[in-house]
Amino acid sequence: MVNLPLSEQILFLISLVKRKMFKLKVKPYIPDFKLAFEHFCIHAGGRAVLDEMQKNLDLKDWHMEPSRMTLHRFGNTSSSSLWYEMAYTEAKGRVKAGDRLWQIAFGSGFKCNSAVWKALRAVSTEEMTGNAWAGSTEDYPVKIVQ
């Protein structure tokens, strides 16, 4: 089971109580999800979506690289973009035993779904048969002009 550290849960609860019970107009606390996950695969629906997710979750460029490179190479492939992103993370040799990966997908309107994966073992780059990124990761990341 993936859990945020207790300190993050408490900060979230305090924020919630302030807003709901005391009707204070305080910004909701957004937990530091980097404390719960090593990798993020965020639906590559467009640059604006990725920019907002990076800003709101306070993610580093390294965390966003699989999503941005998938969008660059394959475009918006709908829900399958998450699998290209996971494949990128594996092909780059980033996945170690025990790592947790959070896939976040968006649909039309207010639809959102997520899945959490935990690596049972490290993924060797020699095991990349069938990986969409096999043999091309040395070309990535590329610089994307804003």
mmCIF file of C-alpha atoms in Angstrom:
data_model
loop_
_atom_site.group_PDB
_atom_site.id
_atom_site.type_symbol
_atom_site.label_atom_id
_atom_site.label_comp_id
_atom_site.label_asym_id
_atom_site.label_seq_id
_atom_site.Cartn_x
_atom_site.Cartn_y
_atom_site.Cartn_z
ATOM 1 C CA MET A 1 0.000 0.000 0.000
ATOM 2 C CA VAL A 2 1.294 3.455 -0.872
ATOM 3 C CA ASN A 3 0.915 6.052 1.817
ATOM 4 C CA LEU A 4 1.876 9.631 2.194
ATOM 5 C CA PRO A 5 4.005 10.238 5.275
ATOM 6 C CA LEU A 6 1.973 10.978 8.393
ATOM 7 C CA SER A 7 3.213 14.577 8.397
ATOM 8 C CA GLU A 8 1.658 15.155 4.946
ATOM 9 C CA GLN A 9 -1.603 13.533 6.015
ATOM 10 C CA ILE A 10 -1.783 15.763 9.097
ATOM 11 C CA LEU A 11 -1.135 18.927 7.079
ATOM 12 C CA PHE A 12 -3.891 17.924 4.654
ATOM 13 C CA LEU A 13 -6.295 17.205 7.525
ATOM 14 C CA ILE A 14 -5.555 20.567 9.182
ATOM 15 C CA SER A 15 -6.262 22.351 5.905
ATOM 16 C CA LEU A 16 -9.495 20.420 5.447
ATOM 17 C CA VAL A 17 -10.708 21.163 8.987
ATOM 18 C CA LYS A 18 -9.938 24.874 8.596
ATOM 19 C CA ARG A 19 -11.960 25.045 5.391
ATOM 20 C CA LYS A 20 -14.879 22.762 6.264
ATOM 21 C CA MET A 21 -15.412 23.159 10.001
ATOM 22 C CA PHE A 22 -14.223 26.712 10.578
ATOM 23 C CA LYS A 23 -15.192 28.014 7.105
ATOM 24 C CA LEU A 24 -11.822 29.746 6.751
ATOM 25 C CA LYS A 25 -10.823 30.832 3.273
ATOM 26 C CA VAL A 26 -7.443 29.122 3.118
ATOM 27 C CA LYS A 27 -5.899 27.415 0.119
ATOM 28 C CA PRO A 28 -6.278 23.635 0.218
ATOM 29 C CA TYR A 29 -3.042 21.915 1.173
ATOM 30 C CA ILE A 30 -1.610 19.890 -1.693
ATOM 31 C CA PRO A 31 0.516 17.052 -0.310
ATOM 32 C CA ASP A 32 4.046 16.488 -1.563
ATOM 33 C CA PHE A 33 3.329 13.394 -3.622
ATOM 34 C CA LYS A 34 7.046 13.022 -4.389
ATOM 35 C CA LEU A 35 7.284 11.573 -0.878
ATOM 36 C CA ALA A 36 4.955 8.729 -1.902
ATOM 37 C CA PHE A 37 6.021 8.084 -5.515
ATOM 38 C CA GLU A 38 9.329 7.929 -7.361
ATOM 39 C CA HIS A 39 7.772 8.159 -10.839
ATOM 40 C CA PHE A 40 4.790 9.929 -12.397
ATOM 41 C CA CYS A 41 3.021 9.119 -15.663
ATOM 42 C CA ILE A 42 0.581 11.931 -16.355
ATOM 43 C CA HIS A 43 -1.764 11.707 -19.343
ATOM 44 C CA ALA A 44 -0.059 13.513 -22.213
ATOM 45 C CA GLY A 45 -3.196 15.253 -23.429
ATOM 46 C CA GLY A 46 -1.365 18.454 -24.242
ATOM 47 C CA ARG A 47 1.365 20.777 -23.056
ATOM 48 C CA ALA A 48 -1.053 22.956 -21.054
ATOM 49 C CA VAL A 49 -2.280 19.921 -19.086
ATOM 50 C CA LEU A 50 1.284 18.845 -18.308
ATOM 51 C CA ASP A 51 2.331 22.384 -17.353
ATOM 52 C CA GLU A 52 -0.563 22.718 -14.885
ATOM 53 C CA MET A 53 0.015 19.291 -13.356
ATOM 54 C CA GLN A 54 3.717 20.029 -12.924
ATOM 55 C CA LYS A 55 2.971 23.368 -11.287
ATOM 56 C CA ASN A 56 0.189 22.140 -9.001
ATOM 57 C CA LEU A 57 1.980 18.973 -7.887
ATOM 58 C CA ASP A 58 5.330 20.801 -7.658
ATOM 59 C CA LEU A 59 7.039 18.199 -9.844
ATOM 60 C CA LYS A 60 10.537 18.569 -11.254
ATOM 61 C CA ASP A 61 11.312 18.415 -14.978
ATOM 62 C CA TRP A 62 12.768 14.921 -14.366
ATOM 63 C CA HIS A 63 9.362 13.701 -13.126
ATOM 64 C CA MET A 64 7.613 15.177 -16.164
ATOM 65 C CA GLU A 65 10.131 13.943 -18.731
ATOM 66 C CA PRO A 66 8.311 10.670 -19.592
ATOM 67 C CA SER A 67 5.039 12.538 -20.202
ATOM 68 C CA ARG A 68 6.617 15.360 -22.201
ATOM 69 C CA MET A 69 8.752 13.053 -24.351
ATOM 70 C CA THR A 70 5.751 10.817 -25.048
ATOM 71 C CA LEU A 71 3.738 13.849 -26.144
ATOM 72 C CA HIS A 72 6.662 14.981 -28.314
ATOM 73 C CA ARG A 73 7.232 11.612 -29.992
ATOM 74 C CA PHE A 74 3.723 10.119 -30.224
ATOM 75 C CA GLY A 75 1.362 13.070 -29.729
ATOM 76 C CA ASN A 76 -1.853 12.754 -27.737
ATOM 77 C CA THR A 77 -2.587 9.034 -27.961
ATOM 78 C CA SER A 78 -5.408 9.237 -25.432
ATOM 79 C CA SER A 79 -5.217 6.732 -22.572
ATOM 80 C CA SER A 80 -2.421 4.717 -24.196
ATOM 81 C CA SER A 81 -0.014 7.604 -23.541
ATOM 82 C CA LEU A 82 0.320 6.331 -19.967
ATOM 83 C CA TRP A 83 1.783 3.060 -21.203
ATOM 84 C CA TYR A 84 4.242 4.851 -23.501
ATOM 85 C CA GLU A 85 5.299 6.915 -20.488
ATOM 86 C CA MET A 86 5.807 3.832 -18.338
ATOM 87 C CA ALA A 87 7.781 2.228 -21.171
ATOM 88 C CA TYR A 88 9.964 5.365 -21.389
ATOM 89 C CA THR A 89 10.675 5.202 -17.658
ATOM 90 C CA GLU A 90 11.640 1.536 -17.946
ATOM 91 C CA ALA A 91 13.715 2.012 -21.118
ATOM 92 C CA LYS A 92 15.680 4.800 -19.426
ATOM 93 C CA GLY A 93 16.619 2.331 -16.666
ATOM 94 C CA ARG A 94 14.945 4.417 -13.978
ATOM 95 C CA VAL A 95 12.782 1.712 -12.402
ATOM 96 C CA LYS A 96 14.356 0.048 -9.373
ATOM 97 C CA ALA A 97 12.925 -2.637 -7.085
ATOM 98 C CA GLY A 98 10.418 -1.099 -4.690
ATOM 99 C CA ASP A 99 9.840 2.043 -6.775
ATOM 100 C CA ARG A 100 6.284 3.323 -6.923
ATOM 101 C CA LEU A 101 4.801 4.821 -10.081
ATOM 102 C CA TRP A 102 1.596 6.861 -10.219
ATOM 103 C CA GLN A 103 -0.356 6.882 -13.475
ATOM 104 C CA ILE A 104 -2.876 9.723 -13.751
ATOM 105 C CA ALA A 105 -5.344 9.780 -16.647
ATOM 106 C CA PHE A 106 -7.881 12.398 -17.690
ATOM 107 C CA GLY A 107 -10.973 12.059 -19.812
ATOM 108 C CA SER A 108 -13.455 14.532 -21.192
ATOM 109 C CA GLY A 109 -15.085 16.847 -18.696
ATOM 110 C CA PHE A 110 -14.265 16.041 -15.082
ATOM 111 C CA LYS A 111 -13.159 12.447 -15.594
ATOM 112 C CA CYS A 112 -9.958 11.356 -13.897
ATOM 113 C CA ASN A 113 -8.546 7.986 -12.907
ATOM 114 C CA SER A 114 -5.270 6.813 -11.490
ATOM 115 C CA ALA A 115 -3.342 3.644 -10.805
ATOM 116 C CA VAL A 116 -0.369 2.921 -8.582
ATOM 117 C CA TRP A 117 2.307 0.410 -9.545
ATOM 118 C CA LYS A 118 5.069 -0.957 -7.356
ATOM 119 C CA ALA A 119 8.115 -2.490 -9.033
ATOM 120 C CA LEU A 120 8.826 -5.968 -7.730
ATOM 121 C CA ARG A 121 12.283 -5.840 -9.298
ATOM 122 C CA ALA A 122 14.493 -3.533 -11.309
ATOM 123 C CA VAL A 123 13.774 -3.508 -15.017
ATOM 124 C CA SER A 124 16.861 -4.262 -17.059
ATOM 125 C CA THR A 125 17.364 -2.370 -20.308
ATOM 126 C CA GLU A 126 18.212 -5.759 -21.885
ATOM 127 C CA GLU A 127 14.555 -6.766 -21.350
ATOM 128 C CA MET A 128 13.238 -4.097 -23.688
ATOM 129 C CA THR A 129 11.955 -6.384 -26.474
ATOM 130 C CA GLY A 130 8.678 -4.863 -27.609
ATOM 131 C CA ASN A 131 9.233 -1.616 -25.707
ATOM 132 C CA ALA A 132 8.228 1.324 -27.927
ATOM 133 C CA TRP A 133 11.285 3.247 -26.705
ATOM 134 C CA ALA A 134 13.839 0.430 -27.120
ATOM 135 C CA GLY A 135 16.934 1.634 -28.927
ATOM 136 C CA SER A 136 15.897 5.283 -29.020
ATOM 137 C CA THR A 137 16.225 6.522 -25.445
ATOM 138 C CA GLU A 138 19.709 7.884 -26.097
ATOM 139 C CA ASP A 139 18.012 10.499 -28.329
ATOM 140 C CA TYR A 140 15.853 11.685 -25.416
ATOM 141 C CA PRO A 141 15.107 13.944 -23.688
ATOM 142 C CA VAL A 142 14.954 16.587 -26.373
ATOM 143 C CA LYS A 143 14.721 20.304 -25.698
ATOM 144 C CA ILE A 144 11.155 21.475 -26.236
ATOM 145 C CA VAL A 145 10.739 25.105 -27.255
ATOM 146 C CA GLN A 146 8.168 26.931 -25.142
#
